[in-house]
Amino acid sequence: MSPLVHESLPMRFGTEFITAFYRLLRGTAHYDRKSVIIGRLTQDCLQVINGIIEWEGNLLLKIIGEYFFFNNTRMIASADRYLIFRNLWRELRKRRIGGIEFSEQVTGEHLQELAYLLSGLEERSENNYLSVEKELEQRNIKSIEVGKLELLKDEDIDCDSEGQKKYSKEVYFRCLGLVREVVESIQRQKPLPIRKAKRLMQNAVNAILLDDSTLLGLANIKNYDEYSFNHSVNVAIYAIALGQRVGISKKNLFHLGMAGLFHDVGKAKIPGEILSKTGKLSPEESSALRSHPVIGTELIMRMSEWGELSARMIEGAFEHHLGYDLSGYPRLTQKKEVTLFGRIVAMADFYDALVRPRAQDRFPYVSDKIVEMMLERSGKEIDPGITKVLIHMIGVFPSGTLVLLNTNEIGIVIQGQEDSGLIDRPKVCLIYYEDGEYRKEKVADLTEMDGVSGEFKRSIAKTLNPNEYNINVAEFFI
Ligand SMILES: [Fe+2]
Ligand SMILES: [Fe+2]
């Protein structure tokens, strides 16, 4: 479970059902009914459903807004199940299915029918639920019902995955422009583009709720602009993505994004020579740099029109260098606990600094070493619960990692795996060398198995440094 949530029985049942049902649904897209894999996934899911029916009498999963409700309890995904929840939510929404109900125990055959019916549905067809109902009726399956997706007022509806990616990229680059504008406004003492910032952060939250893989990938591979600009955007993205995984509501995610985007706003008042200095700072320079959380807090406090939002933004700006164990700065005269927003922004800030491109490398890169480094600091400078959430979020191989597969193919990790048991099997964009450059091939899902042998088709053999191969990983994300 998330470090902030206590598990109840409906929460446990709901999580088990969502997980087993998603695995089965996903299996139907890759394997036919007779395959061993489908047989196993059906049995697993059947056990969960019939166990729940025996205990609760009924099983109803509904989508309302961004959440699942299981037998009327709002579900919150644990860090390791987060992507499973998100993907099932997305798959059902895409097909405009808003609910599934089992009113009595089912057979494996009926369950499989339902799974194949759902996965065969056309995307974005409003009457899908009617056609499933009809098919179920024809097969005399009375214990299963599906419902229509009800949209809340003002709810964004998804576009296809290509459109989604395009939208995410647009949001990222518009955020970069905005951060530049904010810094310039402060330096020239002009009013800040507040409304624009709010609108953009709302767009970022929407994009992340629908699919965070593109934005996380862009944030991981950072060489589009000056570090200080993309750092703020990345921290906002990581903070929203983490916040979502600890169950923060949409409205507060927007506040969290703003807190992330403005966490280093105080740096706009620090001389550029200090910020860009790579050598050791003098004691005076160091104390000037360390004043940025306080300066940032003052800047935000002056913006009274931000209302409730500014309180949250202050938590990000003031607390992001305090450290979980308060070993950082500013030094406090009285011990206090770092707020949740402060801890999340600090985590996002810490992670982004960790994957910052090194001066000696032509291309920045991420690797599996990151997780090791995070675990070393967990419980000291960084919050152990949120560290766990972050590691689940980025996976063992973060997006942007260059990998060599056991098939001798090379590729770039573009998306983590939803299933925590398969965390070392991400989706990889295969690349090949031709006419003096690397080109994109297909996307390989490393969880894909051979239908006959039941073995994985591809596995990661090792990670590579893109500088040794002259590969600019970022190009494969834009
Ligand atoms: Fe900072
Ligand atoms: Fe920072």
GROMACS .gro file of N, CA and C in nm, residues 231-379:
model
  447
  231HIS      N    1   1.504   2.179  -1.526
  231HIS     CA    2   1.499   2.125  -1.390
  231HIS      C    3   1.364   2.156  -1.325
  232SER      N    4   1.319   2.280  -1.336
  232SER     CA    5   1.191   2.318  -1.272
  232SER      C    6   1.073   2.241  -1.332
  233VAL      N    7   1.076   2.227  -1.464
  233VAL     CA    8   0.968   2.153  -1.530
  233VAL      C    9   0.971   2.006  -1.487
  234ASN      N   10   1.092   1.949  -1.484
  234ASN     CA   11   1.104   1.809  -1.445
  234ASN      C   12   1.054   1.786  -1.302
  235VAL      N   13   1.092   1.878  -1.212
  235VAL     CA   14   1.050   1.861  -1.073
  235VAL      C   15   0.898   1.865  -1.064
  236ALA      N   16   0.835   1.954  -1.142
  236ALA     CA   17   0.688   1.960  -1.142
  236ALA      C   18   0.630   1.827  -1.191
  237ILE      N   19   0.688   1.773  -1.296
  237ILE     CA   20   0.636   1.647  -1.353
  237ILE      C   21   0.656   1.530  -1.256
  238TYR      N   22   0.777   1.518  -1.202
  238TYR     CA   23   0.800   1.410  -1.106
  238TYR      C   24   0.708   1.424  -0.985
  239ALA      N   25   0.689   1.550  -0.940
  239ALA     CA   26   0.606   1.572  -0.821
  239ALA      C   27   0.461   1.530  -0.848
  240ILE      N   28   0.408   1.568  -0.964
  240ILE     CA   29   0.270   1.530  -0.996
  240ILE      C   30   0.258   1.377  -1.006
  241ALA      N   31   0.354   1.318  -1.076
  241ALA     CA   32   0.349   1.173  -1.095
  241ALA      C   33   0.361   1.098  -0.961
  242LEU      N   34   0.446   1.150  -0.872
  242LEU     CA   35   0.458   1.088  -0.739
  242LEU      C   36   0.331   1.110  -0.658
  243GLY      N   37   0.281   1.235  -0.664
  243GLY     CA   38   0.161   1.271  -0.587
  243GLY      C   39   0.044   1.184  -0.624
  244GLN      N   40   0.032   1.158  -0.752
  244GLN     CA   41  -0.077   1.075  -0.800
  244GLN      C   42  -0.066   0.935  -0.742
  245ARG      N   43   0.057   0.889  -0.729
  245ARG     CA   44   0.079   0.754  -0.676
  245ARG      C   45   0.060   0.743  -0.525
  246VAL      N   46   0.062   0.855  -0.454
  246VAL     CA   47   0.030   0.846  -0.311
  246VAL      C   48  -0.114   0.886  -0.285
  247GLY      N   49  -0.193   0.898  -0.392
  247GLY     CA   50  -0.337   0.917  -0.375
  247GLY      C   51  -0.382   1.061  -0.355
  248ILE      N   52  -0.303   1.157  -0.400
  248ILE     CA   53  -0.344   1.298  -0.388
  248ILE      C   54  -0.447   1.330  -0.497
  249SER      N   55  -0.552   1.406  -0.459
  249SER     CA   56  -0.661   1.433  -0.554
  249SER      C   57  -0.616   1.527  -0.666
  250LYS      N   58  -0.696   1.529  -0.771
  250LYS     CA   59  -0.659   1.604  -0.891
  250LYS      C   60  -0.635   1.753  -0.861
  251LYS      N   61  -0.722   1.810  -0.781
  251LYS     CA   62  -0.710   1.953  -0.749
  251LYS      C   63  -0.577   1.979  -0.675
  252ASN      N   64  -0.546   1.892  -0.582
  252ASN     CA   65  -0.421   1.910  -0.508
  252ASN      C   66  -0.298   1.876  -0.591
  253LEU      N   67  -0.317   1.789  -0.691
  253LEU     CA   68  -0.203   1.759  -0.780
  253LEU      C   69  -0.162   1.884  -0.856
  254PHE      N   70  -0.261   1.962  -0.890
  254PHE     CA   71  -0.232   2.088  -0.959
  254PHE      C   72  -0.151   2.180  -0.868
  255HIS      N   73  -0.190   2.187  -0.741
  255HIS     CA   74  -0.113   2.266  -0.645
  255HIS      C   75   0.029   2.213  -0.631
  256LEU      N   76   0.038   2.081  -0.629
  256LEU     CA   77   0.169   2.017  -0.615
  256LEU      C   78   0.258   2.048  -0.736
  257GLY      N   79   0.198   2.045  -0.854
  257GLY     CA   80   0.273   2.079  -0.976
  257GLY      C   81   0.325   2.222  -0.970
  258MET      N   82   0.241   2.312  -0.921
  258MET     CA   83   0.282   2.453  -0.908
  258MET      C   84   0.397   2.464  -0.806
  259ALA      N   85   0.384   2.390  -0.697
  259ALA     CA   86   0.489   2.392  -0.595
  259ALA      C   87   0.622   2.342  -0.654
  260GLY      N   88   0.612   2.240  -0.740
  260GLY     CA   89   0.732   2.186  -0.805
  260GLY      C   90   0.791   2.286  -0.904
  261LEU      N   91   0.704   2.345  -0.983
  261LEU     CA   92   0.750   2.438  -1.087
  261LEU      C   93   0.819   2.561  -1.026
  262PHE      N   94   0.771   2.604  -0.910
  262PHE     CA   95   0.826   2.725  -0.849
  262PHE      C   96   0.920   2.697  -0.732
  263HIS      N   97   0.962   2.573  -0.713
  263HIS     CA   98   1.039   2.544  -0.591
  263HIS      C   99   1.172   2.620  -0.586
  264ASP      N  100   1.234   2.642  -0.703
  264ASP     CA  101   1.363   2.712  -0.705
  264ASP      C  102   1.348   2.857  -0.750
  265VAL      N  103   1.229   2.911  -0.737
  265VAL     CA  104   1.205   3.046  -0.790
  265VAL      C  105   1.301   3.147  -0.727
  266GLY      N  106   1.344   3.120  -0.603
  266GLY     CA  107   1.437   3.210  -0.534
  266GLY      C  108   1.571   3.222  -0.606
  267LYS      N  109   1.603   3.122  -0.687
  267LYS     CA  110   1.732   3.125  -0.758
  267LYS      C  111   1.738   3.237  -0.861
  268ALA      N  112   1.622   3.287  -0.902
  268ALA     CA  113   1.620   3.397  -0.999
  268ALA      C  114   1.689   3.520  -0.942
  269LYS      N  115   1.701   3.526  -0.810
  269LYS     CA  116   1.764   3.642  -0.745
  269LYS      C  117   1.911   3.616  -0.709
  270ILE      N  118   1.961   3.497  -0.737
  270ILE     CA  119   2.100   3.464  -0.705
  270ILE      C  120   2.186   3.493  -0.829
  271PRO      N  121   2.301   3.557  -0.812
  271PRO     CA  122   2.384   3.589  -0.929
  271PRO      C  123   2.415   3.465  -1.014
  272GLY      N  124   2.408   3.484  -1.146
  272GLY     CA  125   2.430   3.376  -1.241
  272GLY      C  126   2.565   3.307  -1.223
  273GLU      N  127   2.670   3.386  -1.184
  273GLU     CA  128   2.806   3.327  -1.171
  273GLU      C  129   2.805   3.219  -1.063
  274ILE      N  130   2.726   3.244  -0.958
  274ILE     CA  131   2.723   3.144  -0.849
  274ILE      C  132   2.648   3.019  -0.896
  275LEU      N  133   2.536   3.041  -0.964
  275LEU     CA  134   2.455   2.927  -1.008
  275LEU      C  135   2.531   2.838  -1.106
  276SER      N  136   2.610   2.901  -1.193
  276SER     CA  137   2.674   2.820  -1.298
  276SER      C  138   2.815   2.776  -1.259
  277LYS      N  139   2.862   2.816  -1.144
  277LYS     CA  140   2.998   2.780  -1.104
  277LYS      C  141   3.010   2.628  -1.084
  278THR      N  142   3.109   2.569  -1.148
  278THR     CA  143   3.122   2.423  -1.134
  278THR      C  144   3.221   2.386  -1.024
  279GLY      N  145   3.315   2.474  -0.995
  279GLY     CA  146   3.414   2.446  -0.890
  279GLY      C  147   3.355   2.468  -0.751
  280LYS      N  148   3.443   2.461  -0.651
  280LYS     CA  149   3.396   2.474  -0.513
  280LYS      C  150   3.353   2.618  -0.486
  281LEU      N  151   3.242   2.634  -0.414
  281LEU     CA  152   3.193   2.768  -0.383
  281LEU      C  153   3.264   2.820  -0.258
  282SER      N  154   3.288   2.952  -0.253
  282SER     CA  155   3.343   3.012  -0.132
  282SER      C  156   3.234   3.012  -0.025
  283PRO      N  157   3.271   3.030   0.104
  283PRO     CA  158   3.166   3.029   0.207
  283PRO      C  159   3.057   3.133   0.180
  284GLU      N  160   3.096   3.250   0.127
  284GLU     CA  161   2.995   3.356   0.099
  284GLU      C  162   2.903   3.312  -0.015
  285GLU      N  163   2.964   3.256  -0.120
  285GLU     CA  164   2.884   3.210  -0.235
  285GLU      C  165   2.788   3.099  -0.191
  286SER      N  166   2.842   3.010  -0.110
  286SER     CA  167   2.761   2.898  -0.066
  286SER      C  168   2.642   2.948   0.018
  287SER      N  169   2.666   3.047   0.103
  287SER     CA  170   2.552   3.091   0.185
  287SER      C  171   2.453   3.170   0.100
  288ALA      N  172   2.502   3.239  -0.006
  288ALA     CA  173   2.410   3.307  -0.098
  288ALA      C  174   2.320   3.204  -0.167
  289LEU      N  175   2.383   3.095  -0.214
  289LEU     CA  176   2.306   2.991  -0.284
  289LEU      C  177   2.203   2.928  -0.189
  290ARG      N  178   2.248   2.907  -0.065
  290ARG     CA  179   2.159   2.843   0.032
  290ARG      C  180   2.045   2.932   0.078
  291SER      N  181   2.047   3.056   0.035
  291SER     CA  182   1.937   3.145   0.074
  291SER      C  183   1.818   3.132  -0.022
  292HIS      N  184   1.833   3.054  -0.130
  292HIS     CA  185   1.724   3.054  -0.229
  292HIS      C  186   1.590   3.001  -0.177
  293PRO      N  187   1.587   2.906  -0.083
  293PRO     CA  188   1.454   2.866  -0.033
  293PRO      C  189   1.381   2.981   0.039
  294VAL      N  190   1.459   3.060   0.115
  294VAL     CA  191   1.397   3.171   0.188
  294VAL      C  192   1.356   3.282   0.092
  295ILE      N  193   1.443   3.313  -0.003
  295ILE     CA  194   1.410   3.417  -0.102
  295ILE      C  195   1.285   3.374  -0.181
  296GLY      N  196   1.282   3.249  -0.220
  296GLY     CA  197   1.167   3.197  -0.295
  296GLY      C  198   1.039   3.210  -0.214
  297THR      N  199   1.048   3.176  -0.085
  297THR     CA  200   0.931   3.185   0.002
  297THR      C  201   0.880   3.330   0.008
  298GLU      N  202   0.974   3.422   0.020
  298GLU     CA  203   0.934   3.564   0.025
  298GLU      C  204   0.867   3.607  -0.106
  299LEU      N  205   0.925   3.563  -0.217
  299LEU     CA  206   0.866   3.598  -0.348
  299LEU      C  207   0.722   3.546  -0.358
  300ILE      N  208   0.701   3.424  -0.313
  300ILE     CA  209   0.567   3.365  -0.323
  300ILE      C  210   0.471   3.434  -0.226
  301MET      N  211   0.523   3.468  -0.107
  301MET     CA  212   0.436   3.534  -0.008
  301MET      C  213   0.384   3.668  -0.058
  302ARG      N  214   0.462   3.730  -0.145
  302ARG     CA  215   0.419   3.860  -0.198
  302ARG      C  216   0.305   3.847  -0.298
  303MET      N  217   0.285   3.726  -0.347
  303MET     CA  218   0.180   3.708  -0.448
  303MET      C  219   0.051   3.669  -0.379
  304SER      N  220  -0.011   3.765  -0.315
  304SER     CA  221  -0.127   3.732  -0.231
  304SER      C  222  -0.244   3.678  -0.313
  305GLU      N  223  -0.251   3.717  -0.440
  305GLU     CA  224  -0.366   3.674  -0.521
  305GLU      C  225  -0.366   3.524  -0.549
  306TRP      N  226  -0.262   3.454  -0.508
  306TRP     CA  227  -0.258   3.311  -0.534
  306TRP      C  228  -0.338   3.232  -0.430
  307GLY      N  229  -0.382   3.298  -0.326
  307GLY     CA  230  -0.470   3.236  -0.226
  307GLY      C  231  -0.413   3.108  -0.167
  308GLU      N  232  -0.501   3.008  -0.157
  308GLU     CA  233  -0.467   2.878  -0.097
  308GLU      C  234  -0.343   2.816  -0.163
  309LEU      N  235  -0.333   2.843  -0.292
  309LEU     CA  236  -0.224   2.787  -0.370
  309LEU      C  237  -0.088   2.829  -0.314
  310SER      N  238  -0.077   2.956  -0.270
  310SER     CA  239   0.055   3.002  -0.228
  310SER      C  240   0.103   2.929  -0.102
  311ALA      N  241   0.010   2.888  -0.015
  311ALA     CA  242   0.050   2.813   0.105
  311ALA      C  243   0.121   2.684   0.064
  312ARG      N  244   0.066   2.617  -0.036
  312ARG     CA  245   0.124   2.492  -0.084
  312ARG      C  246   0.258   2.517  -0.155
  313MET      N  247   0.263   2.627  -0.229
  313MET     CA  248   0.386   2.657  -0.302
  313MET      C  249   0.500   2.691  -0.206
  314ILE      N  250   0.463   2.753  -0.095
  314ILE     CA  251   0.564   2.787   0.005
  314ILE      C  252   0.625   2.658   0.063
  315GLU      N  253   0.541   2.558   0.082
  315GLU     CA  254   0.593   2.430   0.134
  315GLU      C  255   0.702   2.376   0.040
  316GLY      N  256   0.676   2.386  -0.091
  316GLY     CA  257   0.776   2.338  -0.188
  316GLY      C  258   0.902   2.422  -0.183
  317ALA      N  259   0.886   2.552  -0.187
  317ALA     CA  260   1.002   2.641  -0.195
  317ALA      C  261   1.084   2.638  -0.066
  318PHE      N  262   1.016   2.644   0.048
  318PHE     CA  263   1.089   2.654   0.175
  318PHE      C  264   1.150   2.521   0.219
  319GLU      N  265   1.079   2.412   0.192
  319GLU     CA  266   1.121   2.285   0.254
  319GLU      C  267   1.206   2.193   0.166
  320HIS      N  268   1.226   2.229   0.040
  320HIS     CA  269   1.283   2.126  -0.049
  320HIS      C  270   1.430   2.092  -0.022
  321HIS      N  271   1.500   2.174   0.056
  321HIS     CA  272   1.638   2.137   0.092
  321HIS      C  273   1.652   2.103   0.241
  322LEU      N  274   1.539   2.099   0.312
  322LEU     CA  275   1.547   2.071   0.456
  322LEU      C  276   1.602   1.931   0.484
  323GLY      N  277   1.566   1.838   0.399
  323GLY     CA  278   1.606   1.699   0.421
  323GLY      C  279   1.504   1.631   0.511
  324TYR      N  280   1.480   1.503   0.484
  324TYR     CA  281   1.384   1.425   0.563
  324TYR      C  282   1.427   1.424   0.709
  325ASP      N  283   1.561   1.415   0.731
  325ASP     CA  284   1.614   1.414   0.868
  325ASP      C  285   1.652   1.554   0.916
  326LEU      N  286   1.609   1.657   0.841
  326LEU     CA  287   1.635   1.799   0.873
  326LEU      C  288   1.785   1.832   0.876
  327SER      N  289   1.865   1.754   0.803
  327SER     CA  290   2.009   1.778   0.803
  327SER      C  291   2.048   1.884   0.700
  328GLY      N  292   1.950   1.930   0.622
  328GLY     CA  293   1.981   2.025   0.515
  328GLY      C  294   1.965   2.170   0.557
  329TYR      N  295   1.917   2.252   0.469
  329TYR     CA  296   1.899   2.394   0.499
  329TYR      C  297   1.764   2.443   0.449
  330PRO      N  298   1.713   2.561   0.494
  330PRO     CA  299   1.767   2.644   0.603
  330PRO      C  300   1.764   2.570   0.737
  331ARG      N  301   1.860   2.604   0.826
  331ARG     CA  302   1.861   2.543   0.958
  331ARG      C  303   1.742   2.596   1.036
  332LEU      N  304   1.672   2.508   1.103
  332LEU     CA  305   1.553   2.552   1.176
  332LEU      C  306   1.588   2.569   1.324
  333THR      N  307   1.526   2.671   1.386
  333THR     CA  308   1.552   2.689   1.529
  333THR      C  309   1.468   2.590   1.609
  334GLN      N  310   1.357   2.549   1.547
  334GLN     CA  311   1.271   2.453   1.614
  334GLN      C  312   1.246   2.336   1.521
  335LYS      N  313   1.255   2.215   1.574
  335LYS     CA  314   1.232   2.098   1.488
  335LYS      C  315   1.088   2.097   1.440
  336LYS      N  316   1.067   2.065   1.314
  336LYS     CA  317   0.931   2.049   1.265
  336LYS      C  318   0.930   1.933   1.167
  337GLU      N  319   0.811   1.884   1.139
  337GLU     CA  320   0.806   1.777   1.042
  337GLU      C  321   0.790   1.837   0.903
  338VAL      N  322   0.861   1.783   0.806
  338VAL     CA  323   0.847   1.834   0.670
  338VAL      C  324   0.709   1.791   0.618
  339THR      N  325   0.636   1.884   0.553
  339THR     CA  326   0.501   1.852   0.504
  339THR      C  327   0.507   1.750   0.390
  340LEU      N  328   0.393   1.691   0.359
  340LEU     CA  329   0.388   1.593   0.249
  340LEU      C  330   0.431   1.658   0.117
  341PHE      N  331   0.379   1.779   0.092
  341PHE     CA  332   0.418   1.848  -0.033
  341PHE      C  333   0.568   1.875  -0.034
  342GLY      N  334   0.620   1.918   0.081
  342GLY     CA  335   0.763   1.945   0.092
  342GLY      C  336   0.845   1.820   0.064
  343ARG      N  337   0.799   1.707   0.118
  343ARG     CA  338   0.874   1.582   0.099
  343ARG      C  339   0.868   1.535  -0.046
  344ILE      N  340   0.752   1.554  -0.108
  344ILE     CA  341   0.740   1.510  -0.248
  344ILE      C  342   0.826   1.598  -0.339
  345VAL      N  343   0.818   1.730  -0.320
  345VAL     CA  344   0.898   1.820  -0.404
  345VAL      C  345   1.047   1.794  -0.381
  346ALA      N  346   1.084   1.769  -0.255
  346ALA     CA  347   1.225   1.741  -0.225
  346ALA      C  348   1.271   1.614  -0.296
  347MET      N  349   1.183   1.514  -0.299
  347MET     CA  350   1.216   1.387  -0.365
  347MET      C  351   1.236   1.410  -0.515
  348ALA      N  352   1.143   1.485  -0.575
  348ALA     CA  353   1.151   1.514  -0.718
  348ALA      C  354   1.279   1.591  -0.749
  349ASP      N  355   1.312   1.686  -0.662
  349ASP     CA  356   1.431   1.769  -0.679
  349ASP      C  357   1.557   1.682  -0.668
  350PHE      N  358   1.557   1.596  -0.571
  350PHE     CA  359   1.671   1.507  -0.545
  350PHE      C  360   1.693   1.414  -0.665
  351TYR      N  361   1.586   1.356  -0.713
  351TYR     CA  362   1.597   1.261  -0.825
  351TYR      C  363   1.646   1.331  -0.951
  352ASP      N  364   1.591   1.450  -0.977
  352ASP     CA  365   1.632   1.519  -1.098
  352ASP      C  366   1.780   1.556  -1.093
  353ALA      N  367   1.827   1.593  -0.974
  353ALA     CA  368   1.969   1.628  -0.961
  353ALA      C  369   2.056   1.503  -0.981
  354LEU      N  370   2.004   1.390  -0.937
  354LEU     CA  371   2.076   1.264  -0.949
  354LEU      C  372   2.096   1.222  -1.094
  355VAL      N  373   1.998   1.250  -1.177
  355VAL     CA  374   2.009   1.210  -1.318
  355VAL      C  375   2.052   1.328  -1.406
  356ARG      N  376   2.107   1.429  -1.342
  356ARG     CA  377   2.156   1.545  -1.416
  356ARG      C  378   2.273   1.503  -1.506
  357PRO      N  379   2.274   1.553  -1.630
  357PRO     CA  380   2.385   1.515  -1.718
  357PRO      C  381   2.521   1.558  -1.662
  358ARG      N  382   2.621   1.474  -1.675
  358ARG     CA  383   2.753   1.508  -1.626
  358ARG      C  384   2.831   1.586  -1.732
  359ALA      N  385   2.916   1.674  -1.683
  359ALA     CA  386   2.987   1.766  -1.772
  359ALA      C  387   3.071   1.693  -1.877
  360GLN      N  388   3.128   1.576  -1.839
  360GLN     CA  389   3.219   1.510  -1.933
  360GLN      C  390   3.147   1.434  -2.044
  361ASP      N  391   3.016   1.414  -2.029
  361ASP     CA  392   2.943   1.336  -2.130
  361ASP      C  393   2.880   1.426  -2.236
  362ARG      N  394   2.888   1.382  -2.358
  362ARG     CA  395   2.823   1.457  -2.465
  362ARG      C  396   2.671   1.441  -2.453
  363PHE      N  397   2.627   1.320  -2.429
  363PHE     CA  398   2.483   1.296  -2.413
  363PHE      C  399   2.453   1.253  -2.269
  364PRO      N  400   2.345   1.306  -2.214
  364PRO     CA  401   2.310   1.263  -2.078
  364PRO      C  402   2.253   1.121  -2.083
  365TYR      N  403   2.263   1.051  -1.974
  365TYR     CA  404   2.201   0.919  -1.975
  365TYR      C  405   2.162   0.873  -1.835
  366VAL      N  406   2.066   0.783  -1.833
  366VAL     CA  407   2.023   0.725  -1.706
  366VAL      C  408   2.058   0.577  -1.707
  367SER      N  409   2.063   0.518  -1.592
  367SER     CA  410   2.095   0.375  -1.587
  367SER      C  411   2.038   0.313  -1.461
  368ASP      N  412   2.063   0.185  -1.448
  368ASP     CA  413   2.011   0.113  -1.331
  368ASP      C  414   2.087   0.147  -1.202
  369LYS      N  415   2.195   0.227  -1.212
  369LYS     CA  416   2.270   0.266  -1.091
  369LYS      C  417   2.187   0.360  -1.001
  370ILE      N  418   2.093   0.430  -1.065
  370ILE     CA  419   2.015   0.531  -0.994
  370ILE      C  420   1.946   0.473  -0.871
  371VAL      N  421   1.884   0.356  -0.889
  371VAL     CA  422   1.808   0.296  -0.780
  371VAL      C  423   1.898   0.270  -0.659
  372GLU      N  424   2.016   0.219  -0.687
  372GLU     CA  425   2.113   0.192  -0.582
  372GLU      C  426   2.145   0.320  -0.504
  373MET      N  427   2.168   0.427  -0.578
  373MET     CA  428   2.203   0.554  -0.514
  373MET      C  429   2.088   0.607  -0.429
  374MET      N  430   1.966   0.586  -0.476
  374MET     CA  431   1.850   0.634  -0.401
  374MET      C  432   1.838   0.557  -0.269
  375LEU      N  433   1.856   0.425  -0.278
  375LEU     CA  434   1.838   0.343  -0.158
  375LEU      C  435   1.940   0.379  -0.050
  376GLU      N  436   2.060   0.418  -0.093
  376GLU     CA  437   2.163   0.459   0.002
  376GLU      C  438   2.120   0.580   0.085
  377ARG      N  439   2.046   0.671   0.024
  377ARG     CA  440   2.009   0.796   0.093
  377ARG      C  441   1.872   0.789   0.160
  378SER      N  442   1.797   0.681   0.131
  378SER     CA  443   1.661   0.668   0.182
  378SER      C  444   1.660   0.666   0.335
  379GLY      N  445   1.570   0.743   0.395
  379GLY     CA  446   1.562   0.748   0.541
  379GLY      C  447   1.656   0.851   0.601
   0.00000   0.00000   0.00000
